[in-house]
C-alpha atoms as an extended CHARMM CRD file, in Angstrom:
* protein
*
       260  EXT
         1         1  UNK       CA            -46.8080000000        0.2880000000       -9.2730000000  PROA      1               0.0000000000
         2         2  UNK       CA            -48.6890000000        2.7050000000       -7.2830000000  PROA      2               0.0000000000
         3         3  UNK       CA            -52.0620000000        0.8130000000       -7.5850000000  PROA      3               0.0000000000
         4         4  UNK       CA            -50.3080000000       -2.2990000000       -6.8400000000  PROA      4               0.0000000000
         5         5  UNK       CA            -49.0610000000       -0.9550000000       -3.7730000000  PROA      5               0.0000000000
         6         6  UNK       CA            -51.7890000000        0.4870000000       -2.5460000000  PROA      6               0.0000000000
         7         7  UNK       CA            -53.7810000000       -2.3690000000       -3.0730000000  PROA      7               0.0000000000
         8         8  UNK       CA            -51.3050000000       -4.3230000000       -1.1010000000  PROA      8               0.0000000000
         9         9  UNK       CA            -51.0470000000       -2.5450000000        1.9350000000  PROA      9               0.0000000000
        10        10  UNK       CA            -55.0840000000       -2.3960000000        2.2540000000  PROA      10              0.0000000000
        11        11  UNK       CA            -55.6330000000       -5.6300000000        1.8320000000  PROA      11              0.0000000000
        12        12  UNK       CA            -54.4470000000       -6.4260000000        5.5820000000  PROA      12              0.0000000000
        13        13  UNK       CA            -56.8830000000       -3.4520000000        6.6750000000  PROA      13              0.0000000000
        14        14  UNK       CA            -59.9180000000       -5.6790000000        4.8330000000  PROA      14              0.0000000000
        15        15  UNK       CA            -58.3240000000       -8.9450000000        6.5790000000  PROA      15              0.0000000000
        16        16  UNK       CA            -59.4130000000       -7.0510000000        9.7710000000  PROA      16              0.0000000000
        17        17  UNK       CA            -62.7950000000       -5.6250000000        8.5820000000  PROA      17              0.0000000000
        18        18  UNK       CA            -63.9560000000       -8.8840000000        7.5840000000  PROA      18              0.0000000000
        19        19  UNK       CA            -63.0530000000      -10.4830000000       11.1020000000  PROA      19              0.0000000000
        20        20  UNK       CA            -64.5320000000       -7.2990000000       12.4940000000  PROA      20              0.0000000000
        21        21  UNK       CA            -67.8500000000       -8.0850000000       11.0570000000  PROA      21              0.0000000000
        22        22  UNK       CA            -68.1390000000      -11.4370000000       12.3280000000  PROA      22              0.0000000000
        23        23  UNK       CA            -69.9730000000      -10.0400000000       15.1910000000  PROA      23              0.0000000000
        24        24  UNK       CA            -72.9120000000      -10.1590000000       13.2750000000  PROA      24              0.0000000000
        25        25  UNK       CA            -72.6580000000      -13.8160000000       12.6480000000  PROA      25              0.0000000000
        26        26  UNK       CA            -71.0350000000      -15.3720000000       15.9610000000  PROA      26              0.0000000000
        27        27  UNK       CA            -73.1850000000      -15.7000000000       19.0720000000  PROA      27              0.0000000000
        28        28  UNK       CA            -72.3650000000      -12.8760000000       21.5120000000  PROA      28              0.0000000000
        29        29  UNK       CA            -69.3330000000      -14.8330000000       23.3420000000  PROA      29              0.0000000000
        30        30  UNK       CA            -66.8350000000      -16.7610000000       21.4640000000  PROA      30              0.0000000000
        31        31  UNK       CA            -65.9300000000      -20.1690000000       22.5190000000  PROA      31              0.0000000000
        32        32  UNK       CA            -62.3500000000      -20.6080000000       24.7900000000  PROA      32              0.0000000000
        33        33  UNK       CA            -61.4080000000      -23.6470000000       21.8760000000  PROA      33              0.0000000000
        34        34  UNK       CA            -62.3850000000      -20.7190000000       18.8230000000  PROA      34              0.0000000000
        35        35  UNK       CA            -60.5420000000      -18.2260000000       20.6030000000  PROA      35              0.0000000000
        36        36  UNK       CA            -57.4210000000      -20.0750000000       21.4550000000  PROA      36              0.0000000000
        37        37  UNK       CA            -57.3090000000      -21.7600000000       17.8810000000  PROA      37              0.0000000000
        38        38  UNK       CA            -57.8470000000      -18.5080000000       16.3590000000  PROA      38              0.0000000000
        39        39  UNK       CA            -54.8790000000      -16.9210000000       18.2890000000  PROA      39              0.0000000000
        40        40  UNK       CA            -52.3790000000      -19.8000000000       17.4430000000  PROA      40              0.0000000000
        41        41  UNK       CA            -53.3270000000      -19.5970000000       14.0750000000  PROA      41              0.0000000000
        42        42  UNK       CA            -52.1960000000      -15.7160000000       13.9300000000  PROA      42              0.0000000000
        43        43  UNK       CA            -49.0810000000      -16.7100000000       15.5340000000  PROA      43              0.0000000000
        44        44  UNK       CA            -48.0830000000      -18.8400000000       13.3930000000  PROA      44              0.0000000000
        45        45  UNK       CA            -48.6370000000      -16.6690000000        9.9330000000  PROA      45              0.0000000000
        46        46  UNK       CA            -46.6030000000      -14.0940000000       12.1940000000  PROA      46              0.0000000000
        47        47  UNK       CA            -43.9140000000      -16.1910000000       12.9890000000  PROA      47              0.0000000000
        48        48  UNK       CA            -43.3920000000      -17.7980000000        9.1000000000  PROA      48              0.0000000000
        49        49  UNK       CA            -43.8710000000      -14.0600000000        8.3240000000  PROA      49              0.0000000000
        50        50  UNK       CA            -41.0110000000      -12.8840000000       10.4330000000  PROA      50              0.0000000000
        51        51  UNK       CA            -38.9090000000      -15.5190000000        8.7130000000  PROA      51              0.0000000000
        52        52  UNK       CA            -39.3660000000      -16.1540000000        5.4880000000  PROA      52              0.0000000000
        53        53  UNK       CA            -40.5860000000      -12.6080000000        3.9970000000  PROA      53              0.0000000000
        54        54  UNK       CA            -38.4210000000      -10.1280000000        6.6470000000  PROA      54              0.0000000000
        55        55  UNK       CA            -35.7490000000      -11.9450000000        8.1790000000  PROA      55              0.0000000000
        56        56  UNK       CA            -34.5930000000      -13.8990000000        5.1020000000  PROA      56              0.0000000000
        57        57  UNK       CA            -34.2110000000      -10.9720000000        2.6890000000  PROA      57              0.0000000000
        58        58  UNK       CA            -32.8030000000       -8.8790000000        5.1940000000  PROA      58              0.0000000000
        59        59  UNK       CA            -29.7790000000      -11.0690000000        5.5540000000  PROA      59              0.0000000000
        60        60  UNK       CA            -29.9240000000      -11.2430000000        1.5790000000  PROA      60              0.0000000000
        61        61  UNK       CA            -29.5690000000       -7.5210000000        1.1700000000  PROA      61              0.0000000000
        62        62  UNK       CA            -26.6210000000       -7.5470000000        3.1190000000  PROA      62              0.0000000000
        63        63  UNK       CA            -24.5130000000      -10.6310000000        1.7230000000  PROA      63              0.0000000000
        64        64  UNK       CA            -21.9290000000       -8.3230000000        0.8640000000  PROA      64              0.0000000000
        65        65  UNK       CA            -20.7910000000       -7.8000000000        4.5260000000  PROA      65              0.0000000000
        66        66  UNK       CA            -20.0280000000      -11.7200000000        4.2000000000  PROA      66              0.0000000000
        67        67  UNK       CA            -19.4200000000      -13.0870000000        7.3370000000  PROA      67              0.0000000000
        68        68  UNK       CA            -20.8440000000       -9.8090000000        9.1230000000  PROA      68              0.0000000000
        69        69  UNK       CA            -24.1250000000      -10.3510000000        6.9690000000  PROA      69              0.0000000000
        70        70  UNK       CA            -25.9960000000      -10.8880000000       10.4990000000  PROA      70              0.0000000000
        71        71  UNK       CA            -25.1180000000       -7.3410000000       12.0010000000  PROA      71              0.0000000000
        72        72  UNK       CA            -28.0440000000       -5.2610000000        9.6900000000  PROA      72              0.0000000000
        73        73  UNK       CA            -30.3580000000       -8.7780000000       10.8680000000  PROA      73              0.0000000000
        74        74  UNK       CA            -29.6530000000       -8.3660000000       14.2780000000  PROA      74              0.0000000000
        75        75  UNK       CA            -29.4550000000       -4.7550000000       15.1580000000  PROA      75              0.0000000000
        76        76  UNK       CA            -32.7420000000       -4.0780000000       13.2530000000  PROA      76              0.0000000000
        77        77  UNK       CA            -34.8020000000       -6.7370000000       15.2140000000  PROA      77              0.0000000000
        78        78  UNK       CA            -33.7480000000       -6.1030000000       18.4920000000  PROA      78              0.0000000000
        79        79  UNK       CA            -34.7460000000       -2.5490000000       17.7890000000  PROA      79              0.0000000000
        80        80  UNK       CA            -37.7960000000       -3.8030000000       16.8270000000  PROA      80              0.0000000000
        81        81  UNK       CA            -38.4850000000       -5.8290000000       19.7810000000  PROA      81              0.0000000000
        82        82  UNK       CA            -37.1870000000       -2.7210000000       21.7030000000  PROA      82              0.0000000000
        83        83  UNK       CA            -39.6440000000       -0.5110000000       20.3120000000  PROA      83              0.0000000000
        84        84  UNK       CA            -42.8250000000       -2.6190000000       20.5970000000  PROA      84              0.0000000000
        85        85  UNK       CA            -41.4400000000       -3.2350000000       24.1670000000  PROA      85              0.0000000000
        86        86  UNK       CA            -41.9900000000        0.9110000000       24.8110000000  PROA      86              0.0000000000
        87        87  UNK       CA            -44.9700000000        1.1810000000       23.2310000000  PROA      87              0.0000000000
        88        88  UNK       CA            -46.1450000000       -1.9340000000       25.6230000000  PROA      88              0.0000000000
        89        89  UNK       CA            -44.9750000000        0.1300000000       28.8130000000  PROA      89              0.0000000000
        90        90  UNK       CA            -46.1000000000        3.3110000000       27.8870000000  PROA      90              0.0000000000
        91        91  UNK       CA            -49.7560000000        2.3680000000       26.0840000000  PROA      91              0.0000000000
        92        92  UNK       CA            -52.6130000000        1.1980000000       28.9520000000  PROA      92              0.0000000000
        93        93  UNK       CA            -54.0490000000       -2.0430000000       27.7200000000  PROA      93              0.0000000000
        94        94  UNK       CA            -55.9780000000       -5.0200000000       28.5890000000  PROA      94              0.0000000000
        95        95  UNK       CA            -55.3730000000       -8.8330000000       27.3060000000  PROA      95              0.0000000000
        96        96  UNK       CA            -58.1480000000      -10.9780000000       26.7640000000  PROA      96              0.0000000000
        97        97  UNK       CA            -57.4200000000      -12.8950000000       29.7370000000  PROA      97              0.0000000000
        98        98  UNK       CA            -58.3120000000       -9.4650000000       31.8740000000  PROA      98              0.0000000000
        99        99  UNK       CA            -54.5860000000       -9.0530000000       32.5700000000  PROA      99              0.0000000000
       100       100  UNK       CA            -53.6640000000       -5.0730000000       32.6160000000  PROA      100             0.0000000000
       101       101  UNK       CA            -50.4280000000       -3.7540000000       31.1170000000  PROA      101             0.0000000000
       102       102  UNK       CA            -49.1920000000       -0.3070000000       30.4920000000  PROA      102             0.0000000000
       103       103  UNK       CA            -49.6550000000        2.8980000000       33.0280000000  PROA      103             0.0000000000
       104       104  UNK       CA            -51.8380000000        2.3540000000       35.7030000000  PROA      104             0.0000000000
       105       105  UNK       CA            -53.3120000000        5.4500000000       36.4030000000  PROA      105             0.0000000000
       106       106  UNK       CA            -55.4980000000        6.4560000000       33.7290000000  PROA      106             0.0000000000
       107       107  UNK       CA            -59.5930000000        6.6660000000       33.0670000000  PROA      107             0.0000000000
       108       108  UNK       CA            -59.6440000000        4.4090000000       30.0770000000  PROA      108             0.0000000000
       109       109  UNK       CA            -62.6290000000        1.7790000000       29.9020000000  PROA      109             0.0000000000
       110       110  UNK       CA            -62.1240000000       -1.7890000000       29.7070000000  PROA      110             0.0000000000
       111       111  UNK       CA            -63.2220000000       -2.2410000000       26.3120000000  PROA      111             0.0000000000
       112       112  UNK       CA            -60.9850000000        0.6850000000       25.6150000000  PROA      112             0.0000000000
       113       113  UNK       CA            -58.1160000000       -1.1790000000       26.7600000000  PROA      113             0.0000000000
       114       114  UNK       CA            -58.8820000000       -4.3090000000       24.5650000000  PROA      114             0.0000000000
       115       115  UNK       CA            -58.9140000000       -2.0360000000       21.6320000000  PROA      115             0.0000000000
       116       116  UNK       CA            -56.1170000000       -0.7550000000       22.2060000000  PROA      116             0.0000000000
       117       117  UNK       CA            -54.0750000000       -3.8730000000       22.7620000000  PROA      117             0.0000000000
       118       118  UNK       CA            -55.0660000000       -5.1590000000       19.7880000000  PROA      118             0.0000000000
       119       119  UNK       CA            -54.1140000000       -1.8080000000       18.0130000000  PROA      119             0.0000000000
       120       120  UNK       CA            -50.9000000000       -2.5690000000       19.1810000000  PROA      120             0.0000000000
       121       121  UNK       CA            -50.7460000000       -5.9580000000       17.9200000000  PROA      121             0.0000000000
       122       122  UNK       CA            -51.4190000000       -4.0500000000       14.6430000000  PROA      122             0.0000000000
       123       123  UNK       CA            -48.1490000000       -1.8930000000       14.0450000000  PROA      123             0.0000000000
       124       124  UNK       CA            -45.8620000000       -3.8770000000       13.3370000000  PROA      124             0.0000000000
       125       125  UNK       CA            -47.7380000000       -5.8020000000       10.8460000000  PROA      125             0.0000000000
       126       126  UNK       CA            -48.1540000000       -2.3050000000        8.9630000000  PROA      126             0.0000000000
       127       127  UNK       CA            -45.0290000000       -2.0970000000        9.2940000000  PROA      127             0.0000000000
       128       128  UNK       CA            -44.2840000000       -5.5870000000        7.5460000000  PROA      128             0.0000000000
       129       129  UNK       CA            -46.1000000000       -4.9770000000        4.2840000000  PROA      129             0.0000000000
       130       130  UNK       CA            -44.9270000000       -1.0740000000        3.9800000000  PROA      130             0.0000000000
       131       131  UNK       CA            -41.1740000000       -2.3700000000        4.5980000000  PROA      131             0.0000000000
       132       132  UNK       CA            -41.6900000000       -4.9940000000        1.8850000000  PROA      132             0.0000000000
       133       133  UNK       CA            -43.2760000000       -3.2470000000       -0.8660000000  PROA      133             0.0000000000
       134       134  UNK       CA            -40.9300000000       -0.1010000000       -0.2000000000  PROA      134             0.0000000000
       135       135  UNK       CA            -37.9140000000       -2.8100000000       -1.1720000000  PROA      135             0.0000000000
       136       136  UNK       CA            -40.3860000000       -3.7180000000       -4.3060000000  PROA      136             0.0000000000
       137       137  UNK       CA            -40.5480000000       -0.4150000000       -5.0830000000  PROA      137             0.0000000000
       138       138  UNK       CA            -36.9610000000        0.4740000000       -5.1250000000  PROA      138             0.0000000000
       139       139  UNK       CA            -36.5520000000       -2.6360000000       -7.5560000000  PROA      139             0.0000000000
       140       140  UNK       CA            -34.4690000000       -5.0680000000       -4.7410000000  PROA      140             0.0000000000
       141       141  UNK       CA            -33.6360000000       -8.5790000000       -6.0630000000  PROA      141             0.0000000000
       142       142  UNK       CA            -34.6320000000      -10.2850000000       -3.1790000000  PROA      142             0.0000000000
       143       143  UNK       CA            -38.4950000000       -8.8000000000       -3.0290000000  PROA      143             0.0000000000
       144       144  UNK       CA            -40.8050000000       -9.3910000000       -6.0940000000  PROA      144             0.0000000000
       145       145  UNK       CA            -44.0790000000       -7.8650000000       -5.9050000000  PROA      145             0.0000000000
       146       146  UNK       CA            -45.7500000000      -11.4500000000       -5.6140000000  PROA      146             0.0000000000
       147       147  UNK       CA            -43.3440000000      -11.9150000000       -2.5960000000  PROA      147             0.0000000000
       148       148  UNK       CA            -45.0580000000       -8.4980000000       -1.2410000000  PROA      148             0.0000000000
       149       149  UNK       CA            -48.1440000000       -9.7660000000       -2.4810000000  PROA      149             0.0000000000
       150       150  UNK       CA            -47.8160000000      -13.1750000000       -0.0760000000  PROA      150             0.0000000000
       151       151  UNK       CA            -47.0720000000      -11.1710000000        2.5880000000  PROA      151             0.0000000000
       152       152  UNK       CA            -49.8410000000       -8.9490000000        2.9970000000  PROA      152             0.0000000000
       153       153  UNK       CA            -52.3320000000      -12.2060000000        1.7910000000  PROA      153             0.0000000000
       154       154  UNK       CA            -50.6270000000      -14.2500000000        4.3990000000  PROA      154             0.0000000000
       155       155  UNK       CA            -51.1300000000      -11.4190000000        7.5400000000  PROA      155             0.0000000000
       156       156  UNK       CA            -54.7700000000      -10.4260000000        6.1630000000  PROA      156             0.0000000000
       157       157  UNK       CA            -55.8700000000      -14.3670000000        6.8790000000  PROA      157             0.0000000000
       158       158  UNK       CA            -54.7270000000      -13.7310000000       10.5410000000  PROA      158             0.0000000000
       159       159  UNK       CA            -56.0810000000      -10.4020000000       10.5730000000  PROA      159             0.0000000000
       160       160  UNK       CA            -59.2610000000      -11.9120000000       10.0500000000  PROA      160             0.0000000000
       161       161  UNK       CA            -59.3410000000      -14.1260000000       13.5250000000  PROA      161             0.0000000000
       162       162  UNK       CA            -57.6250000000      -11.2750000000       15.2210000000  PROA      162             0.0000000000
       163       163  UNK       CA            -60.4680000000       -8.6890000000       13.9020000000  PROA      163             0.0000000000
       164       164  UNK       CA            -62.9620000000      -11.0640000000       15.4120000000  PROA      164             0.0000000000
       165       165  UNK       CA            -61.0100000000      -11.3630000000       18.5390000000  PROA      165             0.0000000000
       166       166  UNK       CA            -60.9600000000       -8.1030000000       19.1700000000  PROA      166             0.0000000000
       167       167  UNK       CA            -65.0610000000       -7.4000000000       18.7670000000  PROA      167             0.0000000000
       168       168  UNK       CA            -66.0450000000      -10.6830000000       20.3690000000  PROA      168             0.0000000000
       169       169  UNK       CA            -64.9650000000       -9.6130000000       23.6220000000  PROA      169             0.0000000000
       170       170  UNK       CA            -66.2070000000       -5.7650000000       23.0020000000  PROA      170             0.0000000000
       171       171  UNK       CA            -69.7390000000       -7.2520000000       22.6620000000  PROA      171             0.0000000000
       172       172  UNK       CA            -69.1900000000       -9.6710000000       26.0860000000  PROA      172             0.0000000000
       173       173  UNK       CA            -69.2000000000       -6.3580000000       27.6590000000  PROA      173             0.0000000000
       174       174  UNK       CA            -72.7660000000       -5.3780000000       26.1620000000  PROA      174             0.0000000000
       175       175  UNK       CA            -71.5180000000       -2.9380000000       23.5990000000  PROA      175             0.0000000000
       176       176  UNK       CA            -73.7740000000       -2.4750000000       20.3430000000  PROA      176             0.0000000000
       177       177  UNK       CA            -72.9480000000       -4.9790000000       17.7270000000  PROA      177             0.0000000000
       178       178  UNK       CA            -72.4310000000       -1.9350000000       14.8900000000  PROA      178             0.0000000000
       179       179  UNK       CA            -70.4810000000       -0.6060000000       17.3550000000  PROA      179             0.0000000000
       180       180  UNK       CA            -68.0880000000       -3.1950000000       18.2570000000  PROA      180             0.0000000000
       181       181  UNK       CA            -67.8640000000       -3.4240000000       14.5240000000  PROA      181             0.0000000000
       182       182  UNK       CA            -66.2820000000       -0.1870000000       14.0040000000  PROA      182             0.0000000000
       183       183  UNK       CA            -64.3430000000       -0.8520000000       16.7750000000  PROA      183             0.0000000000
       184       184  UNK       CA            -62.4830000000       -3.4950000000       15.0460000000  PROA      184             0.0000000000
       185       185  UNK       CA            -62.6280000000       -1.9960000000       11.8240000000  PROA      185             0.0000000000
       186       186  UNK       CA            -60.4500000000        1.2790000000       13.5050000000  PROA      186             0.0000000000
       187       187  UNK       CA            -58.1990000000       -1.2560000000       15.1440000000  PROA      187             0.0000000000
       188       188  UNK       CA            -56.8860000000       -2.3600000000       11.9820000000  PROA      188             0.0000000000
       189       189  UNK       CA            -56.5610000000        0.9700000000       10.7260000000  PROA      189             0.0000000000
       190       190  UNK       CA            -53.0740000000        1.5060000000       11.7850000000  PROA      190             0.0000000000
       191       191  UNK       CA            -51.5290000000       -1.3380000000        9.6550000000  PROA      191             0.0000000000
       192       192  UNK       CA            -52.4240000000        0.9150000000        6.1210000000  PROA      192             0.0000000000
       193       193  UNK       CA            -51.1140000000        4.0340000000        8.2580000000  PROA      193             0.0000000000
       194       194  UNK       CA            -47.9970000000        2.3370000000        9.0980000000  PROA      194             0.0000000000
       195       195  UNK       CA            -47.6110000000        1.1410000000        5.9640000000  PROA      195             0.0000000000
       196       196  UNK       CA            -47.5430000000        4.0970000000        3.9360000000  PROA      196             0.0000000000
       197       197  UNK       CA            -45.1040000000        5.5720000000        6.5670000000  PROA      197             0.0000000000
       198       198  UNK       CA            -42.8550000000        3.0590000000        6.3570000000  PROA      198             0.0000000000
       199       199  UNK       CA            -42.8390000000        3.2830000000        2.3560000000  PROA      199             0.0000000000
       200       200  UNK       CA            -41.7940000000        6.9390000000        2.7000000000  PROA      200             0.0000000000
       201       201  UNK       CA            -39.0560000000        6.2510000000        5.3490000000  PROA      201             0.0000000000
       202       202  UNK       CA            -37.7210000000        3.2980000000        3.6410000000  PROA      202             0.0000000000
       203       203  UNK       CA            -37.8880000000        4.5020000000       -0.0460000000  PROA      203             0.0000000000
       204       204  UNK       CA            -35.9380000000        7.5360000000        1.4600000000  PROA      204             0.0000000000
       205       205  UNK       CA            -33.0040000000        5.6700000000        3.1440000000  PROA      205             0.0000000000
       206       206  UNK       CA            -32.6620000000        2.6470000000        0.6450000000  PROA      206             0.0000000000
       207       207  UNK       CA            -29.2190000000        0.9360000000        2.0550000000  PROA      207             0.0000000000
       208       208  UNK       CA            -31.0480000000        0.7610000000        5.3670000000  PROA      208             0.0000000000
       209       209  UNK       CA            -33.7160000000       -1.2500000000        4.3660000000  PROA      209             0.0000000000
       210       210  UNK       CA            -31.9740000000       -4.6650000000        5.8320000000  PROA      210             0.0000000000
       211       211  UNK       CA            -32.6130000000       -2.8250000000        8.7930000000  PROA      211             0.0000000000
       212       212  UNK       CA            -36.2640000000       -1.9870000000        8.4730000000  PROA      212             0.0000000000
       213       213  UNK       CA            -36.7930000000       -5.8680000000        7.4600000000  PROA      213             0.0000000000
       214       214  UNK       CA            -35.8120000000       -6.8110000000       10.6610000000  PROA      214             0.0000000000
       215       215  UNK       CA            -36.8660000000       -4.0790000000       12.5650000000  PROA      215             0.0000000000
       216       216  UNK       CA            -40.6110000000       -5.6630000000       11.3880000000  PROA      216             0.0000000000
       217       217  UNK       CA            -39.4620000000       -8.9860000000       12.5600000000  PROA      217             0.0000000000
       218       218  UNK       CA            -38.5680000000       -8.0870000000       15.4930000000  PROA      218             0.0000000000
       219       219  UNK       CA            -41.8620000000       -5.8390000000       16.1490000000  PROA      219             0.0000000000
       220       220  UNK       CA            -44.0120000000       -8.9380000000       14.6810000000  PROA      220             0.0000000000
       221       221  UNK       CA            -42.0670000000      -11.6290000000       17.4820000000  PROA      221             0.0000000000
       222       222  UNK       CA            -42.2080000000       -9.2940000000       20.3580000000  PROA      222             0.0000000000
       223       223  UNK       CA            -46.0310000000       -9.4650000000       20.0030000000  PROA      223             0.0000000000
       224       224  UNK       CA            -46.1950000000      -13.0760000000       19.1420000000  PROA      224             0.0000000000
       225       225  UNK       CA            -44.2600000000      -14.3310000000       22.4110000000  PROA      225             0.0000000000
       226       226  UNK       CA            -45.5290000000      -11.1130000000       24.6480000000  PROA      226             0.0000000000
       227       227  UNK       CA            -49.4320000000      -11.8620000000       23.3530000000  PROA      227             0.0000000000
       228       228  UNK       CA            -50.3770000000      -14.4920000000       21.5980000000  PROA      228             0.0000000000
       229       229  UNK       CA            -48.1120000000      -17.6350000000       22.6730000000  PROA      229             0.0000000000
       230       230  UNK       CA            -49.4930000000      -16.6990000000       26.1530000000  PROA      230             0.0000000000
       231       231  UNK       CA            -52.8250000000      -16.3190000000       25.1460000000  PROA      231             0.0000000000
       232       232  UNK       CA            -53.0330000000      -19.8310000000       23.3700000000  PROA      232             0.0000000000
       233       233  UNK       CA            -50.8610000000      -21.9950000000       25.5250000000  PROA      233             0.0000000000
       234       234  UNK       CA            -52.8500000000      -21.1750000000       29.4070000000  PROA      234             0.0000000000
       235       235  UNK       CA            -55.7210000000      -22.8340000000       30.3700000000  PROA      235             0.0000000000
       236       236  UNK       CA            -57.5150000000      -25.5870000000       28.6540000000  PROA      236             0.0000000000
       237       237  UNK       CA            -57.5040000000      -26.5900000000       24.7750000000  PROA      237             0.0000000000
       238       238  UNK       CA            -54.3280000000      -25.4200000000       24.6820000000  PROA      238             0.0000000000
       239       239  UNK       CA            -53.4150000000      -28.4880000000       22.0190000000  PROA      239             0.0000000000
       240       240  UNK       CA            -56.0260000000      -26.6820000000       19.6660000000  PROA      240             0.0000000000
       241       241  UNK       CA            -53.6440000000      -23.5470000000       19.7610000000  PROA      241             0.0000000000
       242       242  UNK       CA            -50.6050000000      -25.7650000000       18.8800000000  PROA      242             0.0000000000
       243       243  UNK       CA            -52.3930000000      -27.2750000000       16.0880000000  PROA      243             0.0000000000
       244       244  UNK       CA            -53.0890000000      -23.8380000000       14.5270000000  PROA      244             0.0000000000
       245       245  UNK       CA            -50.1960000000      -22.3560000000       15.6720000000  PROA      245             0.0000000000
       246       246  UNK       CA            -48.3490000000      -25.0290000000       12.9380000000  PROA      246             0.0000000000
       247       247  UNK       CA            -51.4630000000      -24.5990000000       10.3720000000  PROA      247             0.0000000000
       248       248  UNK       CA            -50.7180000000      -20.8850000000       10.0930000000  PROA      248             0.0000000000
       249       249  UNK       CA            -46.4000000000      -21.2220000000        9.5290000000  PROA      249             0.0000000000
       250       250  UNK       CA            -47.0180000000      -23.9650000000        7.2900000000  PROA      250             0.0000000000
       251       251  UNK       CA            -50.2180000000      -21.5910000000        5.3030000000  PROA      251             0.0000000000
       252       252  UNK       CA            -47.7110000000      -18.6280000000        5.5650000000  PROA      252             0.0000000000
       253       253  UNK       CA            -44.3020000000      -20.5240000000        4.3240000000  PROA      253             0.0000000000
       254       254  UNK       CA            -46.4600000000      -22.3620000000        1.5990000000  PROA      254             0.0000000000
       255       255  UNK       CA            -47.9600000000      -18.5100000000        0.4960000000  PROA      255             0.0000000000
       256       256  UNK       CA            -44.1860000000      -16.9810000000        0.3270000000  PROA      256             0.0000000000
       257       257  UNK       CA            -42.4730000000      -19.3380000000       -1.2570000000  PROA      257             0.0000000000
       258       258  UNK       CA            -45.4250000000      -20.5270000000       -3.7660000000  PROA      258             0.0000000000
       259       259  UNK       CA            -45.5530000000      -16.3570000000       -4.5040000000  PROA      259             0.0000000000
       260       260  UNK       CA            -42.2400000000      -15.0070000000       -3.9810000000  PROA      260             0.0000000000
């Protein structure tokens, strides 16, 4: 079990290397049709994520409530979007569309500020896979390990536009390409940290775990409609986002319930 798991929750962290390194392959700027079809595509995985592998067992795990099943759902993601709503106040950060967000006052770089935006984007996804293989672990009937498994596949395929969205634009601003690399690479490195935290908390407090499903789901939508849906629907080619905004949901929802 322990191999298992730890295999799972770094296999987003490679999702995110690999896009990383595509700075060696792309031209120095990425296109505004690659970029916005890149970003739909994440939000889509994200939102069948949300769904089908937090949302859905959550409400499982707590069937015994009846018709008061929805209270563990609810409370949990609106804590989630809560929390991911601090963290975007209190964290200075940049969107790719050179909008600012977080504390003004402070000495951080532009490239800096991507980083760390798309850092951000990366907790909750830890979160995710630690939340769902802590429910495998303590042996819950509505998570099989292949369900975990889908879940962590299904966010390391959009970690892999998201790590090249996040280098792409380092290099734009004339940073080394090994350096942009690591970059991108350290970006993702919060979604293993957060997931082995998670584990612990979750494995810990076991009848809460409805609550920690959610509380993903909510994390994973705040960033989705906060980030992303922005990201992909301004401007022009903003059909191309659509299109891969559907592609990902539908490549997400066919991974959990093909796995799970």
């Amino acid at each position: 079990m322990l191999l298992h798991t730890t295999i799972g929750i770094l296999i987003p962290f490679i999702g995110t290397s690999l896009g990383a390194a595509m700075v060696f392959v792309l031209k120095d700027k990425m296109s505004e049709k690659l970029q916005k079809g890149l970003t739909g595509f994440a939000a889509g995985v994200m939102v069948a994520a949300s769904f089908w592998s937090l949302l859905v067992p959550a409400l499982e795990q707590s069937s015994s409530l009846g018709k008061l099943s929805f209270i563990p759902a609810a409370i949990g993601f609106l804590v989630g979007v809560g929390f991911l709503l601090f963290l975007d106040e209190v964290t200075p950060h940049m969107h790719l569309d050179n909008t600012e967000e977080g504390p003004k006052e402070n000495c951080l770089s532009r490239s800096m500020k991507l980083i760390l935006a798309v850092t951000l984007h990366n907790i909750p996804e830890g979160m995710a896979v630690g939340v769902v293989y802590a429910g495998w672990l303590n042996g819950n009937s509505s998570i099989t390990y292949f369900g975990a498994l889908a879940l962590a596949l299904g966010i390391a395929i959009q970690n892999f536009p998201e790590g090249a969205i996040v280098s792409m634009p380092l290099r734009a601003e004339r940073m080394p390409k090994w350096k942009t690399f690591v970059y991108g690479v350290l970006s993702g490195l919060v979604e293993p940290i957060g997931s082995i935290i998670t584990i612990l908390f979750a494995t810990q407090v076991v009848p809460l775990l409805p609550y920690f499903l959610s509380f993903a789901a909510g994390a994973m939508m705040y960033v989705v409609v906060e980030e992303l849906i922005p990201e992909m629907s301004e401007g022009k080619h903003t059909n191309i986002g659509t299109v891969l905004f559907s592609l990902g949901f539908v490549t997400m929802m066919i991974l959990d319930v093909a796995l799970g």
